[in-house]
Coordinates of C-alpha atoms in Angstrom, one line a residue:
X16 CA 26.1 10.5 -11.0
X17 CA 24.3 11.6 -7.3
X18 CA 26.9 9.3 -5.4
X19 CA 29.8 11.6 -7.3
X20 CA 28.1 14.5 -6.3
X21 CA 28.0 12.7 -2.5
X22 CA 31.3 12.7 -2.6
X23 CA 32.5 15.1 -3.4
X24 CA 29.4 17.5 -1.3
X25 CA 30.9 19.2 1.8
X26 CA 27.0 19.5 2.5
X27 CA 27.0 15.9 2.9
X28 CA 29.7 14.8 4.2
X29 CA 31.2 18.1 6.0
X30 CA 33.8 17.4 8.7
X31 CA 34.6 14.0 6.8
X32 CA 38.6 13.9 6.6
X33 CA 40.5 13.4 3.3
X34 CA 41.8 9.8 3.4
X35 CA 37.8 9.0 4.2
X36 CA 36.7 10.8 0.6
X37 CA 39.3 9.7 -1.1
X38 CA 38.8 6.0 -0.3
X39 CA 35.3 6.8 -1.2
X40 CA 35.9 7.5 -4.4
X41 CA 37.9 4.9 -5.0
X42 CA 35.0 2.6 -3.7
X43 CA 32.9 4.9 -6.5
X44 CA 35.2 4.2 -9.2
X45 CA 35.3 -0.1 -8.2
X46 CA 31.1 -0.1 -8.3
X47 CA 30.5 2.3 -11.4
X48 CA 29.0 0.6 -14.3
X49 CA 29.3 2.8 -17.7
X50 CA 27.2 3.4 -20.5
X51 CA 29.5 1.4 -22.5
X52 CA 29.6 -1.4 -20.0
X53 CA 26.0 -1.9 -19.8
X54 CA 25.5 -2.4 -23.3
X55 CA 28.0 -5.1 -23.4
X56 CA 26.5 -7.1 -20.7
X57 CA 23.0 -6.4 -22.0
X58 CA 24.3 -7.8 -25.8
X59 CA 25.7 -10.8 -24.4
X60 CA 22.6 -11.2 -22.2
X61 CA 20.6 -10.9 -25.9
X62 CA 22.8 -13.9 -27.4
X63 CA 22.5 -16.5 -24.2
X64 CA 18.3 -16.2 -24.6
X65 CA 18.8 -17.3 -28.3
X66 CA 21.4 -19.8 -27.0
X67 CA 18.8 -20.4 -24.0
X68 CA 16.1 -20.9 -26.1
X69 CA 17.7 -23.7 -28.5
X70 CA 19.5 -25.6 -25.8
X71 CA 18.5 -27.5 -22.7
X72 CA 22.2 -27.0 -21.6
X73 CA 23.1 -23.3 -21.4
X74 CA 23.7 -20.8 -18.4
X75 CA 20.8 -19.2 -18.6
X76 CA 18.1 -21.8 -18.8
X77 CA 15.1 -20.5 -20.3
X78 CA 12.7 -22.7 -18.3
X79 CA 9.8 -23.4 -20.1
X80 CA 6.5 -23.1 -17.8
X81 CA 3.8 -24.1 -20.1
X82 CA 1.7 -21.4 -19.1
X83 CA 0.1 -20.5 -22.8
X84 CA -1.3 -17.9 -23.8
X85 CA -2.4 -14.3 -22.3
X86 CA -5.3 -13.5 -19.9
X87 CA -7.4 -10.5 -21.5
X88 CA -8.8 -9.2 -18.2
X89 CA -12.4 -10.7 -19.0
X90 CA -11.7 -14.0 -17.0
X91 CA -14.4 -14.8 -14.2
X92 CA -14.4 -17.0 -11.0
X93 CA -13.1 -17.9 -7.8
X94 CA -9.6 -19.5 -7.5
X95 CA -7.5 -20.5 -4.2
X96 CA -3.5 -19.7 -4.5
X97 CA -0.4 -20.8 -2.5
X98 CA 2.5 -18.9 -2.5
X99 CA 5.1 -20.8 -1.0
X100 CA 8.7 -19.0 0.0
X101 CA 11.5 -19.5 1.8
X102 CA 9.8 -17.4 5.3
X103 CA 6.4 -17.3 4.6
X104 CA 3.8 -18.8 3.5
X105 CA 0.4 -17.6 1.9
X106 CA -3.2 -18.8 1.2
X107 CA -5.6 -16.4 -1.0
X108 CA -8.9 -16.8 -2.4
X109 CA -9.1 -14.6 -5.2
X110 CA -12.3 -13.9 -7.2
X111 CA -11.8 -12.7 -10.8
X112 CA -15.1 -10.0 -10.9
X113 CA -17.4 -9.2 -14.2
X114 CA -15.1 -5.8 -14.6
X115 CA -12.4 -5.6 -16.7
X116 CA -9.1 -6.9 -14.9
X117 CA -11.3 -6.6 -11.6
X118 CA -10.8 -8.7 -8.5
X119 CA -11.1 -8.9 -5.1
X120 CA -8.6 -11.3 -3.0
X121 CA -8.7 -12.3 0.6
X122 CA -4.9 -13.4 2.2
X123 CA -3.7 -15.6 5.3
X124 CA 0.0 -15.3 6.0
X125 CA 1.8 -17.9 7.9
X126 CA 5.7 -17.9 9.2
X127 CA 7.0 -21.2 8.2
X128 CA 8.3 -22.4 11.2
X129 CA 12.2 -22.3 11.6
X130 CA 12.7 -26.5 12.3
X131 CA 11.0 -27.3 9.3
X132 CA 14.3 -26.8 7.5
X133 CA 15.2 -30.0 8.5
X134 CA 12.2 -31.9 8.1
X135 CA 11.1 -34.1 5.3
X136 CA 9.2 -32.9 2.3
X137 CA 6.3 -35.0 3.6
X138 CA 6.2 -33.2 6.7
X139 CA 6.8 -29.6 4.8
X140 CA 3.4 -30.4 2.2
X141 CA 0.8 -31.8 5.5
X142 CA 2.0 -28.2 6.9
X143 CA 1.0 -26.7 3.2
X144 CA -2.4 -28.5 3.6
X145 CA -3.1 -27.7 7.3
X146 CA -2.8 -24.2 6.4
X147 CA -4.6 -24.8 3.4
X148 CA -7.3 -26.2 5.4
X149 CA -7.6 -23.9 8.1
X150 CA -7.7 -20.5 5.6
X151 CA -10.7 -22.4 3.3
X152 CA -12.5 -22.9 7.2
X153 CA -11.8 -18.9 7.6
X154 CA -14.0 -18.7 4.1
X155 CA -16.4 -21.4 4.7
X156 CA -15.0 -23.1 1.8
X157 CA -15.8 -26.8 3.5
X158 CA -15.8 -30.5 1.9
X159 CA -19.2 -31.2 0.4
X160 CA -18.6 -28.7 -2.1
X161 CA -17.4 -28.5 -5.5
X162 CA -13.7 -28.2 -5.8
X163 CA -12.1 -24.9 -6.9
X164 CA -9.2 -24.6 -8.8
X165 CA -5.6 -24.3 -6.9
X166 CA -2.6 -22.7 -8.4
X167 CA 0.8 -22.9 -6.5
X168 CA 3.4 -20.2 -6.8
X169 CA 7.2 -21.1 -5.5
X170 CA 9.9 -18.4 -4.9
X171 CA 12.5 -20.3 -6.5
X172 CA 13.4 -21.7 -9.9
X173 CA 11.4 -24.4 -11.2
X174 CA 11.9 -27.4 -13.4
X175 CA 8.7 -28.2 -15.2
X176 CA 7.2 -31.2 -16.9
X177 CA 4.1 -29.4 -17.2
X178 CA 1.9 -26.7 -16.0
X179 CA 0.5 -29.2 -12.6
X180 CA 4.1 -30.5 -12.4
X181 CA 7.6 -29.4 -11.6
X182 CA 10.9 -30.1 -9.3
X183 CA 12.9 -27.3 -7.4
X184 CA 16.8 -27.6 -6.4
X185 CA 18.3 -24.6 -4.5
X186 CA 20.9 -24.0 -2.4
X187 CA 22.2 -22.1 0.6
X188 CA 19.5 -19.3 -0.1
X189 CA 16.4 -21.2 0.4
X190 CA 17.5 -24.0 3.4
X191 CA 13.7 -25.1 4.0
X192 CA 13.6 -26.3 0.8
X193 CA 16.6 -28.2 0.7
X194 CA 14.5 -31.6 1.0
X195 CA 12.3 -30.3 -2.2
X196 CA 15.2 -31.2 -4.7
X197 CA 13.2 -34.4 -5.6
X198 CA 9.5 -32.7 -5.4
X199 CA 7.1 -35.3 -5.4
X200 CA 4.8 -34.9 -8.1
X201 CA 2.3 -32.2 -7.0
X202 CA -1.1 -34.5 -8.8
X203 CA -0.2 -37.3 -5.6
X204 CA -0.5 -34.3 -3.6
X205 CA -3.6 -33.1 -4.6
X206 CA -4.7 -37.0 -4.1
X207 CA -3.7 -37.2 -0.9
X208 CA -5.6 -33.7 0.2
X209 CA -8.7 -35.1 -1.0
X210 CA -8.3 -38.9 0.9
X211 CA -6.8 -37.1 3.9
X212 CA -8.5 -34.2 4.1
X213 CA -11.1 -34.0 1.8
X214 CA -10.6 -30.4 1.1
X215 CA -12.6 -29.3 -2.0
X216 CA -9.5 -27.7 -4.3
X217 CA -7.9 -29.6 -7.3
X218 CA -4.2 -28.6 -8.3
X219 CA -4.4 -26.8 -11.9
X220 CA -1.1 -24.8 -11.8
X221 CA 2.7 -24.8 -10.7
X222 CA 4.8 -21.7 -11.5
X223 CA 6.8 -20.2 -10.5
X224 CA 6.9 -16.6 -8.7
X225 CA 7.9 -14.8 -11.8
X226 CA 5.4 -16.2 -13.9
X227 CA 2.8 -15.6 -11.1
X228 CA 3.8 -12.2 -11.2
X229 CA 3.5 -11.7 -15.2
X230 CA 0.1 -13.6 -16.0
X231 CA -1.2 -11.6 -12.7
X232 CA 0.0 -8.4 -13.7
X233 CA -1.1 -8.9 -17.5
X234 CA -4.4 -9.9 -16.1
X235 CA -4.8 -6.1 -15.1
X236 CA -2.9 -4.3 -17.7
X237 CA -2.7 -6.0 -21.0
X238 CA 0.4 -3.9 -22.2
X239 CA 2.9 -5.9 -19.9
X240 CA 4.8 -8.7 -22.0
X241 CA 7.6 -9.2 -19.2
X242 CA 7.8 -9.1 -15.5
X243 CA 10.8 -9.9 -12.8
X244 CA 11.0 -10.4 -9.3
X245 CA 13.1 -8.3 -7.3
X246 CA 13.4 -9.7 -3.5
X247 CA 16.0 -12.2 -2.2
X248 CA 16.9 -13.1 -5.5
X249 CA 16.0 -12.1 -9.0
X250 CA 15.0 -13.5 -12.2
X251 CA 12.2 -12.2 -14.9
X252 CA 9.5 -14.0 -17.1
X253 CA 8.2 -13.2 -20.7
X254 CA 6.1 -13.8 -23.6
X255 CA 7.6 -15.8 -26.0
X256 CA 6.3 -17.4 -29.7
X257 CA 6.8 -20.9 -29.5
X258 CA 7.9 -21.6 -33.0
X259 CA 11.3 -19.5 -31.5
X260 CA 11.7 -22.3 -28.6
X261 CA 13.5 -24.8 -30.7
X262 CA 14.9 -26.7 -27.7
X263 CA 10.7 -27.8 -28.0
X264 CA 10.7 -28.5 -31.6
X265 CA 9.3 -32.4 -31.0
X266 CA 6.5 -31.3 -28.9
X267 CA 4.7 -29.4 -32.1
X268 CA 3.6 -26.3 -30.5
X269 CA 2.1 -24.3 -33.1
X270 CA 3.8 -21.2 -34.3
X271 CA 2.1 -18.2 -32.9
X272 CA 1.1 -20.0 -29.5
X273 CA 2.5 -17.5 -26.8
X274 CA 3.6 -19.5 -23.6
X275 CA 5.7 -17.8 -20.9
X276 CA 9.5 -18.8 -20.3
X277 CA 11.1 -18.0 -16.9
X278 CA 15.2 -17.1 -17.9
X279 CA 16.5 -18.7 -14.7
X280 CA 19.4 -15.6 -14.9
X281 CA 21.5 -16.2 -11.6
X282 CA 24.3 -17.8 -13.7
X283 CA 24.8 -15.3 -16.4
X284 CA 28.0 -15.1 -17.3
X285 CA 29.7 -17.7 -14.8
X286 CA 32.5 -17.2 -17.0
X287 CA 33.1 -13.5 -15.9
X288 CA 33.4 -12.7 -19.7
X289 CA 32.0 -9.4 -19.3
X290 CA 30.5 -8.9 -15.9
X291 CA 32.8 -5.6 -14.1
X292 CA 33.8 -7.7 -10.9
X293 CA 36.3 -6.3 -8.3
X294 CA 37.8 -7.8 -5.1
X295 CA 34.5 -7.5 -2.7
X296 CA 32.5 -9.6 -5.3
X297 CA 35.7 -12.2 -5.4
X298 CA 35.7 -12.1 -1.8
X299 CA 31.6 -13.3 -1.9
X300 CA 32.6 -15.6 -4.3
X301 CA 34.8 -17.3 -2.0
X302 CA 32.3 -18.3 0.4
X303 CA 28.8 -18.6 -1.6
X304 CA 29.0 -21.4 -4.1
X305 CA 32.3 -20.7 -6.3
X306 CA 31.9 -20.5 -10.0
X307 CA 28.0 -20.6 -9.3
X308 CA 25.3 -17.8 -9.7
X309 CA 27.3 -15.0 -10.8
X310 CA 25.4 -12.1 -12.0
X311 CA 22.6 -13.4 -8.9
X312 CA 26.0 -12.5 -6.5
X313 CA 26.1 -9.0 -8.2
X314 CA 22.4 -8.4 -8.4
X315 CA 20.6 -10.1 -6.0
X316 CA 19.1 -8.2 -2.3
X317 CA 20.8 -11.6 -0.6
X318 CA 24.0 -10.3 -1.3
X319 CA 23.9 -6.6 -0.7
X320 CA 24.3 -6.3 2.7
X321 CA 27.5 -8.9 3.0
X322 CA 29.1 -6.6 -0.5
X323 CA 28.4 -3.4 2.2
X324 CA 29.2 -5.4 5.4
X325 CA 32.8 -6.0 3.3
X326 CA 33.5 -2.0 2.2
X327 CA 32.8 -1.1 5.2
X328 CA 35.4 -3.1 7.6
X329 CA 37.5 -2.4 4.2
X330 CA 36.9 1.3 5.6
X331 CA 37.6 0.3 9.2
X332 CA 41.1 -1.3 8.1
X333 CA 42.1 1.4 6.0
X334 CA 40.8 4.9 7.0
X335 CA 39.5 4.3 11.1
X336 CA 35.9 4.1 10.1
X337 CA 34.1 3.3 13.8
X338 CA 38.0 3.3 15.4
X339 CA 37.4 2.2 19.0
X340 CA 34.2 0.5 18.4
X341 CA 34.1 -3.2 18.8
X342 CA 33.5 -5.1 15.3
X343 CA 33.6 -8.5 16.1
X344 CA 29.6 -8.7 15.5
X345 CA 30.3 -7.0 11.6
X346 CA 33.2 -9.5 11.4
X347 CA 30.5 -12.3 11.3
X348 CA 29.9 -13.2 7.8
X349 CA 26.4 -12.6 5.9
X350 CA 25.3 -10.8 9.5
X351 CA 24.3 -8.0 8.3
X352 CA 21.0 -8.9 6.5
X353 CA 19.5 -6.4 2.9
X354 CA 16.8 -5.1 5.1
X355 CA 19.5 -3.7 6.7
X356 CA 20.5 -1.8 4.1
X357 CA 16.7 -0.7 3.4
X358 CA 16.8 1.4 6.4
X359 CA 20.1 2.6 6.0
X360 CA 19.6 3.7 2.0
X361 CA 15.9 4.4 1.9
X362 CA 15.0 7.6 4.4
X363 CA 16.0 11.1 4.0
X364 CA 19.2 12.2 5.5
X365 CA 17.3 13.4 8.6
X366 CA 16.4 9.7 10.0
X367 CA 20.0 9.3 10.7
X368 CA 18.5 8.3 14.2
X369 CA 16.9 5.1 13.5
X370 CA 19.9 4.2 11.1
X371 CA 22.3 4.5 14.6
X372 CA 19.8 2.2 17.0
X373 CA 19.8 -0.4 13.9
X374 CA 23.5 -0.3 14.2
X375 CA 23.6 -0.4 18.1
X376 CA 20.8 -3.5 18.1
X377 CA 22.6 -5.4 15.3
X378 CA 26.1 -4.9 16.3
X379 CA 26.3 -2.8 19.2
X380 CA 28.3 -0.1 17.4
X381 CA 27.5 3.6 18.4
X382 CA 28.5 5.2 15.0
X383 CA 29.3 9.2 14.7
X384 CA 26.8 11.0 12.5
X385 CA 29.3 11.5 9.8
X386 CA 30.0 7.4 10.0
X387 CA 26.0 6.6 9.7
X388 CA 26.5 9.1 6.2
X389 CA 29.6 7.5 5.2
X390 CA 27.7 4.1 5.6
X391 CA 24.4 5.7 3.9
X392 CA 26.6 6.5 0.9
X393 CA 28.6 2.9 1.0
X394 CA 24.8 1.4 0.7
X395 CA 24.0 3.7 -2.3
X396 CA 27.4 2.7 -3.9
X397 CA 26.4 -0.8 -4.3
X398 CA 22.9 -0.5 -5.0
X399 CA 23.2 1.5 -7.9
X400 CA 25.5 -1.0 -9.2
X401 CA 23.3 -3.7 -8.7
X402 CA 20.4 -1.5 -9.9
X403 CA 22.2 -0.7 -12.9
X404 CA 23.1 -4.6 -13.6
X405 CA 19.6 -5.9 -13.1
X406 CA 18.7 -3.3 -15.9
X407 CA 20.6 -5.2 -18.1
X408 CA 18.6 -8.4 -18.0
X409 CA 15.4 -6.9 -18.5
X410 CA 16.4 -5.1 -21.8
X411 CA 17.7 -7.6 -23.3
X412 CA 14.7 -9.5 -23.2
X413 CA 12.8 -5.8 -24.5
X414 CA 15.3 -5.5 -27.5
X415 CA 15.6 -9.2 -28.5
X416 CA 11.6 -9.2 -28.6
X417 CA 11.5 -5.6 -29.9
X418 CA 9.3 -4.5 -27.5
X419 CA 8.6 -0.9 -26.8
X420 CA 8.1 1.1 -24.8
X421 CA 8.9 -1.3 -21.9
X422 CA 6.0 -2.4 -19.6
X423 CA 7.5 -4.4 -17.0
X424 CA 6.0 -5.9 -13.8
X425 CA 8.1 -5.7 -11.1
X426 CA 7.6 -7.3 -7.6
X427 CA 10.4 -6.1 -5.2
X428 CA 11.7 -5.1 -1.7
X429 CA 14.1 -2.8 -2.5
X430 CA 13.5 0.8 -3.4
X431 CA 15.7 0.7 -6.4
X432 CA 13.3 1.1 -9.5
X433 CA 14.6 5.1 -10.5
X434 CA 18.1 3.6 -10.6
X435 CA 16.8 0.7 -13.2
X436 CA 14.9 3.0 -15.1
X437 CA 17.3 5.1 -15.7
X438 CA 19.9 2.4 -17.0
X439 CA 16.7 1.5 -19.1
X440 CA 17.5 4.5 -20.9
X441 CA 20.4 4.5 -21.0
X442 CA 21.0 1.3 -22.6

């Protein structure tokens, strides 16, 4: 593997004394995920979707969105959309045009502000629809009008009763949605925009952000049958026959009727069955939800920079890593934040320079040129890992479904995708 080769490199890490490689390597040896090991994980991952998919009660959920069917890039007209996160939020009006998979789409971004985390829900939707008001004003989209349709995206797992309805329950990584574990029912909503505000939209769809992603991307390229996201957390949607959802048996959905499911993957393998965990992931486990969200812990861009905030004050401890410096901003847990690590990971050896003034903002450290490489190559230790783990979930849904070759959809942050691919073939 390249971080072997790292390591081992007196190119890379020349001047670099021998307790440092050494440790290194063992660090290498804790986060390396084998052939062998992948296709374990990935087989289990293949039996909890069956088990998923005939059982409401199950660690990986299979949520059922009741989005049916596939767009075939002919679809025309002009739709708004809401995508609503944990930081932002953003209003689109999207027009589907007469060529194939063609559209054009106009975006206002908002910051959510910071003290609506501990407001009510109430308060949180009349922000959703003064936004919403003031980006159809920016398109002269005004009351009088005939109402367009409105979809709503979330960034977070989703319940759903239907496609218009749906509640959301999270925890530490989304706090402004805290007060959405009872969501109202969205149709009220709607209501009250139109006897409120009288803004010309009706409410035709809820998913959630992985669905969004997979009937979006489909829209354009008809080959993709499964997408995942890839940003603060991560979780994939697909295509599924609904004669295979038995968990929906009573409902009478027609064999052959495609409908997405969303897998809801965070807690695979809570039981830590198979899933290669050593003592930095025990020492997240500690203080992020025990017993909850495993594989999300091991995966997921929230958690890499506290897993390389930990190896590297295990480095301080153990082989002098930044000796003299003071640590007592590192030694705040979840400080250091994944778009740390983007910086750190993603440019070429070269840009050491903004790597150092990131570490002198942040935590007013002044690291050494071979500590900023040290650190580079602690970053590309646990996101291959993680790389190499996410893999996993996305081809078990490929070989449960048979699908091949793999067209996936994948909306991410993180500049990992050679890594996945590359466990794709593997496995």
């Amino acid at each position: 593997m390249a971080i072997a080769a790292a390591v081992s490199s007196n190119d890379v890490l020349k001047g670099v004394p021998e307790n440092v490689l050494r440790e290194l390597q063992k660090m290498k040896s804790m986060f390396t995920i084998n052939r062998e090991t992948l296709r374990t994980v990935t087989d289990k991952f293949v039996t909890e979707l069956e088990n998923g998919l005939s059982s409401h009660e199950n660690e990986i959920p299979m949520n059922i969105t009741w989005a049916t069917g596939r767009p075939t890039g002919q679809e025309q007209g002009t739709f708004i959309t809401i995508d609503l996160g944990g930081t932002n939020l953003r209003v689109c009006k999207v027009e589907l045009t007469k060529q194939l998979g063609g559209y054009k789409i106009t975006q206002r971004k908002f910051k959510l502000p910071v003290q609506h985390r501990q407001r009510s829900v109430d308060d949180l939707w009349a922000l959703v629809a003064d936004k919403l008001k003031e980006s159809l004003e920016s398109q002269h989209i005004t009351k009088g009008r005939e109402a367009l349709p409105l979809a709503i995206t979330f960034s977070y797992p989703l319940t759903q009763h239907n496609i218009r309805r749906g509640s959301c329950s999270v925890g530490r990584r989304a706090p402004i949605f805290l007060a959405l574990r009872d969501m109202p029912s969205l149709p009220s909503w709607s209501t009250s925009l139109h006897r409120e505000d009288n803004l010309p939209v009706e409410i035709v769809a809820l998913v959630n952000h992985t669905t969004g992603t997979l009937v979006a991307t489909a829209y354009q390229y008809a080959q993709v049958k499964v997408s995942s996201i890839f940003i603060t957390g991560c979780n994939p949607a697909y295509i599924e026959d609904c004669g295979l959802v038995t968990k929906i048996a009573s409902y009478d959905l027609p064999a052959g009727k495609e409908m997405a499911i969303h897998k809801g993957y965070g807690a695979f393998n809570n039981s830590h069955s198979v899933l290669p965990r050593n003592v930095f992931d025990e020492a997240i486990e500690s203080t992020s939800r025990p017993g909850q969200q495993t594989y999300e812990k091991m995966v997921a861009a929230l958690y890499f920079g506290e897993l390389v905030r930990l190896i590297i004050l295990h480095l301080h401890h153990t082989t002098g890593l930044f000796t003299g410096c003071d640590l007592s901003r590192l030694d705040r847990i979840h400080s250091m934040e994944s778009t740390f690590l983007s910086a750190m990971e993603g440019g070429p050896l070269g840009s050491l320079g903004e790597m150092q003034a990131l570490f002198r903002e942040r935590f007013n450290i002044e690291p050494k040129t071979k500590e900023l490489k040290i650190c580079r190559l602690v970053a590309e230790i646990a996101c291959t890992r993680a790389a190499r783990l996410y893999a996993c979930g996305i081809t078990a849904i490929c070989k449960k479904k048979g699908i091949e070759p793999y067209h996936v959809a994948v909306d991410a942050s993180t500049l990992f995708g050679e890594r996945a691919a590359a466990a794709l073939r593997e496995i």
